Amino acid sequence: MGTVDCGIPHVGVRGLYGCGSQACGHERMAMAGIGLPADLDGHGSGAMRRVSSVMGWTYFGAWSISFYPQLWMNWRRKSVVGVSFDFILYNTVGYLCYSSYNVGFYYSGYVQDAYKLKHGGSSNDVQANDVFFAVHGLVITIVTAAQCCIYERAAQTVTKTAMAVSAGCVLLVVIYVFVILSGEATETGVWSWLQWLYFLSYIKLFISVIKYVPQVYMNWQRKSTNGWNIYNVVLDFTGGFLSIAQLVLDAIVKESWSSATGNPVKFGLGFASMFFDVIFMVQHYCLYNPKNRAKQLEGHNNPLLPNDVNTTRSSRPSEQHTLV
């Protein structure tokens, strides 16, 4: 295979994640931390670049912290009852793909140059906070999955549908790699490392759209959000809003919507997160409000109430104090 304009040859998987000059520069920027403004290809004032950077790190913080309320609740209750195992499995596969996508775009000089070649010289807008968030999310999701193996889970299991969908996604990714390594790879075409990373992002986006459905269904089936922490939902909504706001700001400053079209997964993730977060908040605060439920259960000795309400109240004396 030939070379791109910068003269970097195709060197297989090692080249994909090799440290090009730009990638090494990005690594130094990541180590410098939040104090540095976003690059934005030199567009905009220093203040605008700093606003973009603050937005990025704030959504990174909100999304990253959003993992911990559920993790802590599971540990405190020593139970994962109320958390969909399908959701956990989908999340693990999704963040594995998303981590690979961000690491590849941020650290691979080969991919960065291929992106510029495809997008008329514009650089991609994957930033340090995107990488940190994705890798951090993968680690915490794996820890949460481990909790599902050691804590009380009642009769909850992973459904065959979730296992089949997850296995299918992984299989498609592996097949794509084999096709590229077989010699069919191009610099920016369908069978290129650039498009493979995009393919990973599309899988992540697909999983993000479907992963919440099992949890929404479980809440509806149980008529309760007990075991599903609402604080992670609020933080997730905040992160999604700021993620989209950063993309829009970057596009306005650079006077190019390639910031959004060149990073569709980030744009789609923000919208998908906010859409389902609204559903979860409606379920928790309106449909299955724990305060209203507590008021209903207060009358468990009232003979005018159905027996199943009285039985529920007496059989779960400590449920309400675990609900948040």
XYZ file of C-alpha atoms in Angstrom:
324
model
C 0.000 0.000 0.000
C 1.205 3.524 -0.735
C 1.663 6.508 1.520
C -0.415 9.512 2.401
C 0.801 13.062 1.874
C 2.948 13.065 5.017
C 4.840 10.040 3.765
C 3.725 7.667 6.527
C 3.495 4.167 5.035
C 0.883 1.571 5.805
C 2.374 -0.640 8.498
C -0.625 -2.643 9.662
C -2.017 -2.629 13.175
C 1.173 -1.253 14.675
C 0.977 1.712 12.330
C -2.638 2.289 13.242
C -1.772 2.926 16.873
C 1.757 4.168 16.327
C 2.736 7.583 17.678
C 2.986 10.021 14.793
C 4.294 13.549 15.317
C 0.789 14.960 15.800
C -0.206 12.096 18.061
C 2.808 12.667 20.300
C 1.925 16.344 20.423
C -1.602 15.441 21.442
C -0.219 13.159 24.141
C 1.755 16.045 25.602
C -1.386 18.163 25.495
C -3.334 15.453 27.312
C -0.667 15.321 30.016
C -0.830 19.087 30.419
C -4.495 18.776 31.431
C -7.493 21.045 31.461
C -5.510 24.266 31.541
C -4.848 24.124 27.803
C -7.541 25.353 25.398
C -8.820 23.161 22.588
C -6.744 23.434 19.382
C -9.581 24.028 16.851
C -6.956 24.268 14.075
C -6.030 27.758 15.270
C -9.540 29.146 14.683
C -11.279 31.461 17.098
C -9.938 33.496 19.979
C -8.119 32.028 22.930
C -11.226 32.567 25.029
C -13.426 30.556 22.639
C -10.912 27.731 22.529
C -10.801 27.689 26.303
C -14.615 27.613 26.499
C -14.608 24.589 24.190
C -11.991 22.905 26.361
C -13.954 23.606 29.554
C -17.119 22.213 27.929
C -15.234 19.093 26.912
C -13.752 18.440 30.319
C -17.051 19.262 32.062
C -19.022 16.742 30.011
C -16.169 14.301 30.543
C -16.534 14.874 34.281
C -20.334 14.573 34.275
C -20.347 11.412 32.156
C -17.460 9.873 34.097
C -18.974 10.578 37.512
C -22.309 9.219 36.287
C -20.919 5.679 36.545
C -20.266 5.878 40.275
C -23.725 6.347 41.867
C -24.839 2.987 40.444
C -21.549 1.372 41.387
C -21.835 2.681 44.943
C -25.500 1.709 45.278
C -24.724 -1.839 44.180
C -21.928 -2.064 46.757
C -24.050 -0.579 49.547
C -26.994 -2.890 48.877
C -24.771 -5.869 48.018
C -27.317 -6.398 45.283
C -27.756 -5.663 41.578
C -31.463 -6.411 41.539
C -33.124 -3.750 39.418
C -30.191 -3.301 37.026
C -30.636 -4.885 33.598
C -27.852 -7.355 32.796
C -28.520 -6.798 29.093
C -27.713 -3.128 29.649
C -24.398 -4.045 31.311
C -23.405 -6.388 28.475
C -24.289 -3.870 25.776
C -22.389 -1.179 27.674
C -19.250 -3.307 27.876
C -19.206 -4.053 24.148
C -20.051 -0.434 23.328
C -17.276 1.057 25.406
C -14.772 -1.447 24.055
C -15.562 -0.170 20.559
C -15.660 3.465 21.646
C -12.294 3.233 23.429
C -10.661 1.773 20.321
C -12.246 4.488 18.173
C -11.004 7.373 20.324
C -7.547 5.948 20.950
C -7.091 5.324 17.236
C -8.154 8.826 16.192
C -6.223 10.584 18.932
C -2.901 8.729 18.987
C -2.460 7.377 15.458
C -0.624 9.752 13.134
C -1.531 7.480 10.226
C -5.247 7.794 10.934
C -5.009 11.552 11.490
C -3.337 12.045 8.124
C -5.843 9.779 6.389
C -8.648 11.815 7.963
C -7.135 15.070 6.650
C -6.780 13.539 3.208
C -10.458 12.582 3.221
C -11.750 15.851 4.716
C -9.813 18.441 2.762
C -7.116 19.120 5.350
C -9.397 19.479 8.395
C -8.253 17.617 11.485
C -10.587 15.398 13.486
C -12.033 16.754 16.729
C -11.402 13.812 19.034
C -9.817 15.392 22.099
C -8.034 14.143 25.193
C -11.197 14.196 27.274
C -12.882 11.903 24.709
C -10.102 9.339 25.123
C -10.098 9.516 28.912
C -13.862 9.233 29.093
C -14.049 6.198 26.809
C -11.278 4.238 28.535
C -12.563 5.180 31.987
C -16.091 4.138 30.991
C -14.825 0.749 29.814
C -13.005 0.088 33.091
C -15.953 1.081 35.298
C -18.398 -0.900 33.174
C -16.241 -4.003 33.609
C -16.213 -3.423 37.372
C -20.012 -3.108 37.345
C -20.241 -6.360 35.382
C -18.091 -7.998 38.059
C -20.586 -6.820 40.689
C -23.302 -8.663 38.797
C -21.336 -11.864 39.330
C -20.771 -11.531 43.078
C -23.817 -9.670 44.461
C -27.418 -10.732 44.931
C -29.147 -10.805 41.565
C -32.314 -12.822 42.188
C -33.367 -14.528 38.946
C -31.833 -11.909 36.629
C -29.764 -13.160 33.689
C -28.510 -11.961 30.339
C -31.072 -12.702 27.639
C -30.217 -14.751 24.563
C -31.110 -11.758 22.408
C -28.502 -9.555 24.100
C -25.857 -12.266 23.819
C -26.610 -12.790 20.132
C -26.537 -9.077 19.307
C -23.281 -8.545 21.217
C -21.604 -11.573 19.643
C -22.717 -10.413 16.200
C -21.168 -6.967 16.705
C -17.845 -8.442 17.847
C -17.814 -10.886 14.934
C -18.350 -8.104 12.389
C -15.452 -6.110 13.854
C -13.116 -9.129 13.678
C -14.113 -9.925 10.081
C -13.446 -6.299 9.092
C -9.914 -6.544 10.528
C -9.184 -9.773 8.656
C -10.304 -8.209 5.370
C -7.990 -5.223 5.902
C -5.038 -7.419 6.870
C -5.636 -9.664 3.850
C -4.321 -6.903 1.593
C -7.530 -5.159 0.624
C -6.727 -2.051 2.697
C -6.745 1.444 1.199
C -5.894 4.805 2.749
C -9.388 6.289 2.928
C -11.648 3.772 1.197
C -14.104 1.296 2.655
C -11.368 -1.186 3.579
C -9.141 1.233 5.464
C -8.215 1.626 9.123
C -9.952 4.993 9.052
C -13.243 3.405 8.011
C -12.710 0.561 10.464
C -12.604 3.097 13.284
C -15.759 4.693 11.909
C -17.323 1.234 11.855
C -16.493 0.848 15.546
C -18.142 4.189 16.237
C -21.283 3.123 14.373
C -21.468 -0.044 16.466
C -21.116 2.071 19.599
C -23.889 4.353 18.381
C -26.113 1.380 17.553
C -25.519 -0.132 20.983
C -26.175 3.211 22.686
C -29.570 3.360 21.005
C -30.616 -0.140 22.051
C -28.795 -0.591 25.372
C -31.280 1.466 27.401
C -34.315 -0.400 26.086
C -33.912 -3.421 28.421
C -33.644 -1.108 31.435
C -36.687 0.912 30.387
C -38.613 -2.335 29.921
C -37.475 -3.716 33.280
C -38.578 -0.548 35.068
C -41.961 -0.755 33.335
C -42.329 -4.450 34.087
C -41.509 -3.971 37.787
C -43.412 -0.660 37.972
C -40.422 0.593 39.930
C -36.992 2.166 39.472
C -35.697 0.622 42.685
C -32.112 -0.501 42.134
C -31.607 1.892 39.209
C -29.858 5.026 40.458
C -31.439 8.264 39.244
C -28.302 10.340 39.852
C -26.424 8.556 37.099
C -29.311 9.512 34.776
C -29.154 13.214 35.686
C -25.363 13.289 35.234
C -25.661 11.389 31.959
C -28.152 13.957 30.650
C -25.793 16.793 31.627
C -22.913 15.124 29.819
C -24.945 14.553 26.673
C -26.055 18.175 26.527
C -22.532 19.549 26.979
C -21.090 17.075 24.475
C -23.405 18.348 21.742
C -22.869 21.955 22.820
C -19.109 21.532 22.425
C -19.488 20.098 18.914
C -21.769 22.954 17.853
C -19.423 25.572 19.320
C -16.410 24.021 17.576
C -18.289 23.971 14.259
C -19.267 27.650 14.617
C -15.752 28.749 15.546
C -14.142 26.763 12.726
C -16.919 27.772 10.293
C -17.131 24.140 9.257
C -19.688 21.496 10.207
C -17.096 18.787 9.599
C -16.638 18.922 13.378
C -20.029 17.250 13.690
C -20.205 15.258 10.455
C -16.630 14.008 10.971
C -17.466 12.794 14.489
C -21.005 11.399 14.121
C -20.746 9.038 17.066
C -20.174 11.865 19.545
C -23.137 13.759 18.119
C -25.357 10.689 18.129
C -24.321 9.591 21.614
C -25.335 12.928 23.067
C -28.816 12.782 21.546
C -29.363 9.110 22.401
C -28.320 9.679 26.004
C -30.610 12.665 26.494
C -33.583 10.930 24.855
C -33.485 7.893 27.139
C -32.513 9.934 30.184
C -35.755 11.862 29.799
C -37.647 8.544 29.751
C -35.874 7.392 32.913
C -36.622 10.657 34.698
C -40.291 10.408 33.741
C -40.373 6.845 35.054
C -38.668 7.764 38.321
C -40.251 11.097 39.158
C -43.691 10.672 37.582
C -44.798 7.135 36.769
C -43.090 5.222 39.560
C -42.272 8.013 41.977
C -40.837 6.365 45.124
C -42.509 8.967 47.377
C -45.931 8.176 45.948
C -45.193 4.481 46.291
C -44.219 4.983 49.939
C -47.508 6.755 50.627
C -49.393 3.869 49.069
C -47.532 1.351 51.194
C -48.161 3.265 54.431
C -51.668 1.870 54.496
C -50.604 -1.773 54.425
C -52.806 -2.538 57.428
C -55.790 -0.745 55.953
C -58.407 -3.392 55.098
C -59.642 -1.194 52.257
C -56.383 -1.754 50.353
C -55.796 -4.858 48.232
C -53.991 -7.738 49.910
C -51.116 -7.680 47.406
C -50.208 -4.155 48.498
C -50.159 -5.238 52.142
C -48.069 -8.279 51.314
C -45.605 -6.203 49.301
C -45.189 -3.773 52.160
C -44.559 -6.446 54.763
C -42.214 -8.494 52.604
C -39.978 -5.564 51.685
C -39.536 -3.519 54.848
C -36.239 -1.935 53.842
C -36.852 -1.259 50.164
C -37.643 2.418 50.352
C -34.504 3.559 52.095
C -32.401 2.028 49.307
C -34.215 3.931 46.604
C -32.681 7.136 45.339
